């Protein structure tokens, strides 16, 4: 089992920045990829970014150039630095770690961007 706990969400004005954190615990040695997804009201959950244990990253098209994912393997934590935030970035952000064909999810953290 893997437990994921997100933190760092909140209310920010358009153009501002936030940093999300996700701490993993449990069977952490089985984790390779960690990532962030988001879900806005009335929309499907979508990929924001993910990173593997070697530091290789992948981003959703809507956040490229504005968001940066990073990882501290010693702390079992993944971060999402979000800059130049837009109202359309408003969503619940979920941390994700796929392990052995099981998708583990955190409970999510709400990010609200005001115009």
PDB file of N, CA and C in Angstrom, residues 38-91:
ATOM      1  N   UNK A  38      -5.480  16.918 -12.139  1.00  0.00           N
ATOM      2  CA  UNK A  38      -6.427  17.890 -11.611  1.00  0.00           C
ATOM      3  C   UNK A  38      -7.800  17.643 -12.189  1.00  0.00           C
ATOM      4  N   UNK A  39      -8.790  18.076 -11.428  1.00  0.00           N
ATOM      5  CA  UNK A  39     -10.170  17.943 -11.880  1.00  0.00           C
ATOM      6  C   UNK A  39     -10.935  19.209 -11.526  1.00  0.00           C
ATOM      7  N   UNK A  40     -11.399  19.891 -12.560  1.00  0.00           N
ATOM      8  CA  UNK A  40     -12.220  21.086 -12.383  1.00  0.00           C
ATOM      9  C   UNK A  40     -13.683  20.670 -12.342  1.00  0.00           C
ATOM     10  N   UNK A  41     -14.535  21.509 -11.760  1.00  0.00           N
ATOM     11  CA  UNK A  41     -15.971  21.165 -11.682  1.00  0.00           C
ATOM     12  C   UNK A  41     -16.549  20.880 -13.067  1.00  0.00           C
ATOM     13  N   UNK A  42     -17.219  19.743 -13.185  1.00  0.00           N
ATOM     14  CA  UNK A  42     -17.856  19.389 -14.441  1.00  0.00           C
ATOM     15  C   UNK A  42     -16.939  18.873 -15.519  1.00  0.00           C
ATOM     16  N   UNK A  43     -15.666  18.685 -15.183  1.00  0.00           N
ATOM     17  CA  UNK A  43     -14.703  18.222 -16.179  1.00  0.00           C
ATOM     18  C   UNK A  43     -14.048  16.920 -15.731  1.00  0.00           C
ATOM     19  N   UNK A  44     -13.447  16.232 -16.695  1.00  0.00           N
ATOM     20  CA  UNK A  44     -12.738  14.999 -16.374  1.00  0.00           C
ATOM     21  C   UNK A  44     -11.388  15.299 -15.735  1.00  0.00           C
ATOM     22  N   UNK A  45     -10.911  14.332 -14.978  1.00  0.00           N
ATOM     23  CA  UNK A  45      -9.580  14.461 -14.397  1.00  0.00           C
ATOM     24  C   UNK A  45      -8.550  14.424 -15.525  1.00  0.00           C
ATOM     25  N   UNK A  46      -7.565  15.319 -15.446  1.00  0.00           N
ATOM     26  CA  UNK A  46      -6.564  15.395 -16.498  1.00  0.00           C
ATOM     27  C   UNK A  46      -5.154  15.408 -15.921  1.00  0.00           C
ATOM     28  N   UNK A  47      -4.229  14.926 -16.730  1.00  0.00           N
ATOM     29  CA  UNK A  47      -2.829  14.932 -16.323  1.00  0.00           C
ATOM     30  C   UNK A  47      -2.292  16.355 -16.270  1.00  0.00           C
ATOM     31  N   UNK A  48      -1.606  16.670 -15.187  1.00  0.00           N
ATOM     32  CA  UNK A  48      -0.873  17.933 -15.098  1.00  0.00           C
ATOM     33  C   UNK A  48       0.601  17.676 -15.418  1.00  0.00           C
ATOM     34  N   UNK A  49       1.202  16.758 -14.673  1.00  0.00           N
ATOM     35  CA  UNK A  49       2.608  16.436 -14.904  1.00  0.00           C
ATOM     36  C   UNK A  49       2.949  15.155 -14.170  1.00  0.00           C
ATOM     37  N   UNK A  50       3.964  14.438 -14.662  1.00  0.00           N
ATOM     38  CA  UNK A  50       4.487  13.338 -13.878  1.00  0.00           C
ATOM     39  C   UNK A  50       5.995  13.244 -14.057  1.00  0.00           C
ATOM     40  N   UNK A  51       6.622  12.568 -13.110  1.00  0.00           N
ATOM     41  CA  UNK A  51       8.075  12.464 -13.060  1.00  0.00           C
ATOM     42  C   UNK A  51       8.439  11.065 -12.592  1.00  0.00           C
ATOM     43  N   UNK A  52       9.465  10.473 -13.224  1.00  0.00           N
ATOM     44  CA  UNK A  52       9.883   9.154 -12.768  1.00  0.00           C
ATOM     45  C   UNK A  52      11.080   9.259 -11.834  1.00  0.00           C
ATOM     46  N   UNK A  53      11.521   8.142 -11.345  1.00  0.00           N
ATOM     47  CA  UNK A  53      12.581   8.147 -10.339  1.00  0.00           C
ATOM     48  C   UNK A  53      13.907   8.657 -10.904  1.00  0.00           C
ATOM     49  N   UNK A  54      14.028   8.669 -12.239  1.00  0.00           N
ATOM     50  CA  UNK A  54      15.235   9.194 -12.867  1.00  0.00           C
ATOM     51  C   UNK A  54      15.162  10.664 -13.183  1.00  0.00           C
ATOM     52  N   UNK A  55      14.023  11.279 -12.860  1.00  0.00           N
ATOM     53  CA  UNK A  55      13.857  12.714 -13.094  1.00  0.00           C
ATOM     54  C   UNK A  55      13.274  13.073 -14.448  1.00  0.00           C
ATOM     55  N   UNK A  56      12.872  12.086 -15.227  1.00  0.00           N
ATOM     56  CA  UNK A  56      12.243  12.369 -16.514  1.00  0.00           C
ATOM     57  C   UNK A  56      10.817  12.868 -16.286  1.00  0.00           C
ATOM     58  N   UNK A  57      10.453  13.912 -17.000  1.00  0.00           N
ATOM     59  CA  UNK A  57       9.166  14.568 -16.760  1.00  0.00           C
ATOM     60  C   UNK A  57       8.296  14.595 -18.005  1.00  0.00           C
ATOM     61  N   UNK A  58       7.008  14.761 -17.754  1.00  0.00           N
ATOM     62  CA  UNK A  58       6.039  14.913 -18.830  1.00  0.00           C
ATOM     63  C   UNK A  58       4.956  15.857 -18.328  1.00  0.00           C
ATOM     64  N   UNK A  59       4.492  16.766 -19.213  1.00  0.00           N
ATOM     65  CA  UNK A  59       3.520  17.785 -18.808  1.00  0.00           C
ATOM     66  C   UNK A  59       2.302  17.780 -19.722  1.00  0.00           C
ATOM     67  N   UNK A  60       1.162  18.131 -19.147  1.00  0.00           N
ATOM     68  CA  UNK A  60       0.001  18.384 -19.963  1.00  0.00           C
ATOM     69  C   UNK A  60       0.209  19.653 -20.776  1.00  0.00           C
ATOM     70  N   UNK A  61      -0.393  19.715 -21.944  1.00  0.00           N
ATOM     71  CA  UNK A  61      -0.163  20.844 -22.840  1.00  0.00           C
ATOM     72  C   UNK A  61      -0.547  22.184 -22.209  1.00  0.00           C
ATOM     73  N   UNK A  62      -1.583  22.185 -21.407  1.00  0.00           N
ATOM     74  CA  UNK A  62      -2.087  23.449 -20.868  1.00  0.00           C
ATOM     75  C   UNK A  62      -1.184  24.062 -19.797  1.00  0.00           C
ATOM     76  N   UNK A  63      -0.227  23.309 -19.289  1.00  0.00           N
ATOM     77  CA  UNK A  63       0.627  23.833 -18.217  1.00  0.00           C
ATOM     78  C   UNK A  63       2.094  23.942 -18.626  1.00  0.00           C
ATOM     79  N   UNK A  64       2.423  23.498 -19.815  1.00  0.00           N
ATOM     80  CA  UNK A  64       3.819  23.545 -20.253  1.00  0.00           C
ATOM     81  C   UNK A  64       4.339  24.974 -20.223  1.00  0.00           C
ATOM     82  N   UNK A  65       5.529  25.138 -19.670  1.00  0.00           N
ATOM     83  CA  UNK A  65       6.145  26.460 -19.586  1.00  0.00           C
ATOM     84  C   UNK A  65       5.739  27.261 -18.358  1.00  0.00           C
ATOM     85  N   UNK A  66       4.708  26.795 -17.644  1.00  0.00           N
ATOM     86  CA  UNK A  66       4.256  27.514 -16.448  1.00  0.00           C
ATOM     87  C   UNK A  66       4.439  26.696 -15.172  1.00  0.00           C
ATOM     88  N   UNK A  67       4.279  25.394 -15.274  1.00  0.00           N
ATOM     89  CA  UNK A  67       4.386  24.510 -14.104  1.00  0.00           C
ATOM     90  C   UNK A  67       5.663  23.692 -14.197  1.00  0.00           C
ATOM     91  N   UNK A  68       6.219  23.393 -13.023  1.00  0.00           N
ATOM     92  CA  UNK A  68       7.413  22.548 -12.965  1.00  0.00           C
ATOM     93  C   UNK A  68       7.231  21.486 -11.894  1.00  0.00           C
ATOM     94  N   UNK A  69       7.429  20.240 -12.276  1.00  0.00           N
ATOM     95  CA  UNK A  69       7.358  19.145 -11.317  1.00  0.00           C
ATOM     96  C   UNK A  69       8.777  18.758 -10.918  1.00  0.00           C
ATOM     97  N   UNK A  70       8.943  18.461  -9.637  1.00  0.00           N
ATOM     98  CA  UNK A  70      10.247  18.022  -9.152  1.00  0.00           C
ATOM     99  C   UNK A  70      10.046  16.982  -8.063  1.00  0.00           C
ATOM    100  N   UNK A  71      11.133  16.375  -7.667  1.00  0.00           N
ATOM    101  CA  UNK A  71      11.013  15.236  -6.757  1.00  0.00           C
ATOM    102  C   UNK A  71      12.229  15.188  -5.849  1.00  0.00           C
ATOM    103  N   UNK A  72      11.983  14.914  -4.584  1.00  0.00           N
ATOM    104  CA  UNK A  72      13.052  14.696  -3.616  1.00  0.00           C
ATOM    105  C   UNK A  72      12.923  13.252  -3.153  1.00  0.00           C
ATOM    106  N   UNK A  73      13.728  12.370  -3.722  1.00  0.00           N
ATOM    107  CA  UNK A  73      13.601  10.948  -3.404  1.00  0.00           C
ATOM    108  C   UNK A  73      13.954  10.656  -1.943  1.00  0.00           C
ATOM    109  N   UNK A  74      14.840  11.442  -1.374  1.00  0.00           N
ATOM    110  CA  UNK A  74      15.219  11.224   0.025  1.00  0.00           C
ATOM    111  C   UNK A  74      14.051  11.513   0.968  1.00  0.00           C
ATOM    112  N   UNK A  75      13.191  12.442   0.552  1.00  0.00           N
ATOM    113  CA  UNK A  75      12.037  12.804   1.384  1.00  0.00           C
ATOM    114  C   UNK A  75      10.750  12.141   0.895  1.00  0.00           C
ATOM    115  N   UNK A  76      10.860  11.349  -0.178  1.00  0.00           N
ATOM    116  CA  UNK A  76       9.668  10.686  -0.748  1.00  0.00           C
ATOM    117  C   UNK A  76       8.577  11.699  -1.052  1.00  0.00           C
ATOM    118  N   UNK A  77       8.974  12.819  -1.600  1.00  0.00           N
ATOM    119  CA  UNK A  77       8.051  13.924  -1.840  1.00  0.00           C
ATOM    120  C   UNK A  77       8.191  14.417  -3.270  1.00  0.00           C
ATOM    121  N   UNK A  78       7.047  14.733  -3.865  1.00  0.00           N
ATOM    122  CA  UNK A  78       7.027  15.345  -5.182  1.00  0.00           C
ATOM    123  C   UNK A  78       6.385  16.724  -5.052  1.00  0.00           C
ATOM    124  N   UNK A  79       6.890  17.657  -5.835  1.00  0.00           N
ATOM    125  CA  UNK A  79       6.437  19.044  -5.763  1.00  0.00           C
ATOM    126  C   UNK A  79       5.881  19.482  -7.119  1.00  0.00           C
ATOM    127  N   UNK A  80       4.997  20.445  -7.065  1.00  0.00           N
ATOM    128  CA  UNK A  80       4.501  21.072  -8.288  1.00  0.00           C
ATOM    129  C   UNK A  80       4.566  22.578  -8.093  1.00  0.00           C
ATOM    130  N   UNK A  81       5.505  23.210  -8.757  1.00  0.00           N
ATOM    131  CA  UNK A  81       5.603  24.667  -8.728  1.00  0.00           C
ATOM    132  C   UNK A  81       4.741  25.224  -9.848  1.00  0.00           C
ATOM    133  N   UNK A  82       3.775  26.033  -9.483  1.00  0.00           N
ATOM    134  CA  UNK A  82       2.822  26.571 -10.451  1.00  0.00           C
ATOM    135  C   UNK A  82       2.993  28.079 -10.527  1.00  0.00           C
ATOM    136  N   UNK A  83       3.396  28.566 -11.680  1.00  0.00           N
ATOM    137  CA  UNK A  83       3.593  30.000 -11.910  1.00  0.00           C
ATOM    138  C   UNK A  83       2.619  30.494 -12.965  1.00  0.00           C
ATOM    139  N   UNK A  84       2.462  31.791 -13.016  1.00  0.00           N
ATOM    140  CA  UNK A  84       1.574  32.425 -14.007  1.00  0.00           C
ATOM    141  C   UNK A  84       0.207  31.758 -14.012  1.00  0.00           C
ATOM    142  N   UNK A  85      -0.351  31.595 -12.843  1.00  0.00           N
ATOM    143  CA  UNK A  85      -1.618  30.884 -12.717  1.00  0.00           C
ATOM    144  C   UNK A  85      -2.752  31.652 -13.388  1.00  0.00           C
ATOM    145  N   UNK A  86      -3.671  30.866 -13.935  1.00  0.00           N
ATOM    146  CA  UNK A  86      -4.823  31.414 -14.638  1.00  0.00           C
ATOM    147  C   UNK A  86      -6.101  30.914 -13.965  1.00  0.00           C
ATOM    148  N   UNK A  87      -7.209  31.647 -14.132  1.00  0.00           N
ATOM    149  CA  UNK A  87      -8.469  31.161 -13.542  1.00  0.00           C
ATOM    150  C   UNK A  87      -8.822  29.739 -13.994  1.00  0.00           C
ATOM    151  N   UNK A  88      -8.455  29.384 -15.199  1.00  0.00           N
ATOM    152  CA  UNK A  88      -8.766  28.037 -15.690  1.00  0.00           C
ATOM    153  C   UNK A  88      -7.907  26.952 -15.050  1.00  0.00           C
ATOM    154  N   UNK A  89      -6.942  27.333 -14.229  1.00  0.00           N
ATOM    155  CA  UNK A  89      -6.179  26.350 -13.460  1.00  0.00           C
ATOM    156  C   UNK A  89      -6.913  25.950 -12.181  1.00  0.00           C
ATOM    157  N   UNK A  90      -8.016  26.619 -11.886  1.00  0.00           N
ATOM    158  CA  UNK A  90      -8.808  26.293 -10.708  1.00  0.00           C
ATOM    159  C   UNK A  90      -9.295  24.852 -10.788  1.00  0.00           C
ATOM    160  N   UNK A  91      -8.980  24.067  -9.755  1.00  0.00           N
ATOM    161  CA  UNK A  91      -9.322  22.647  -9.745  1.00  0.00           C
ATOM    162  C   UNK A  91      -8.873  22.030  -8.428  1.00  0.00           C
TER     163      UNK A  91
END
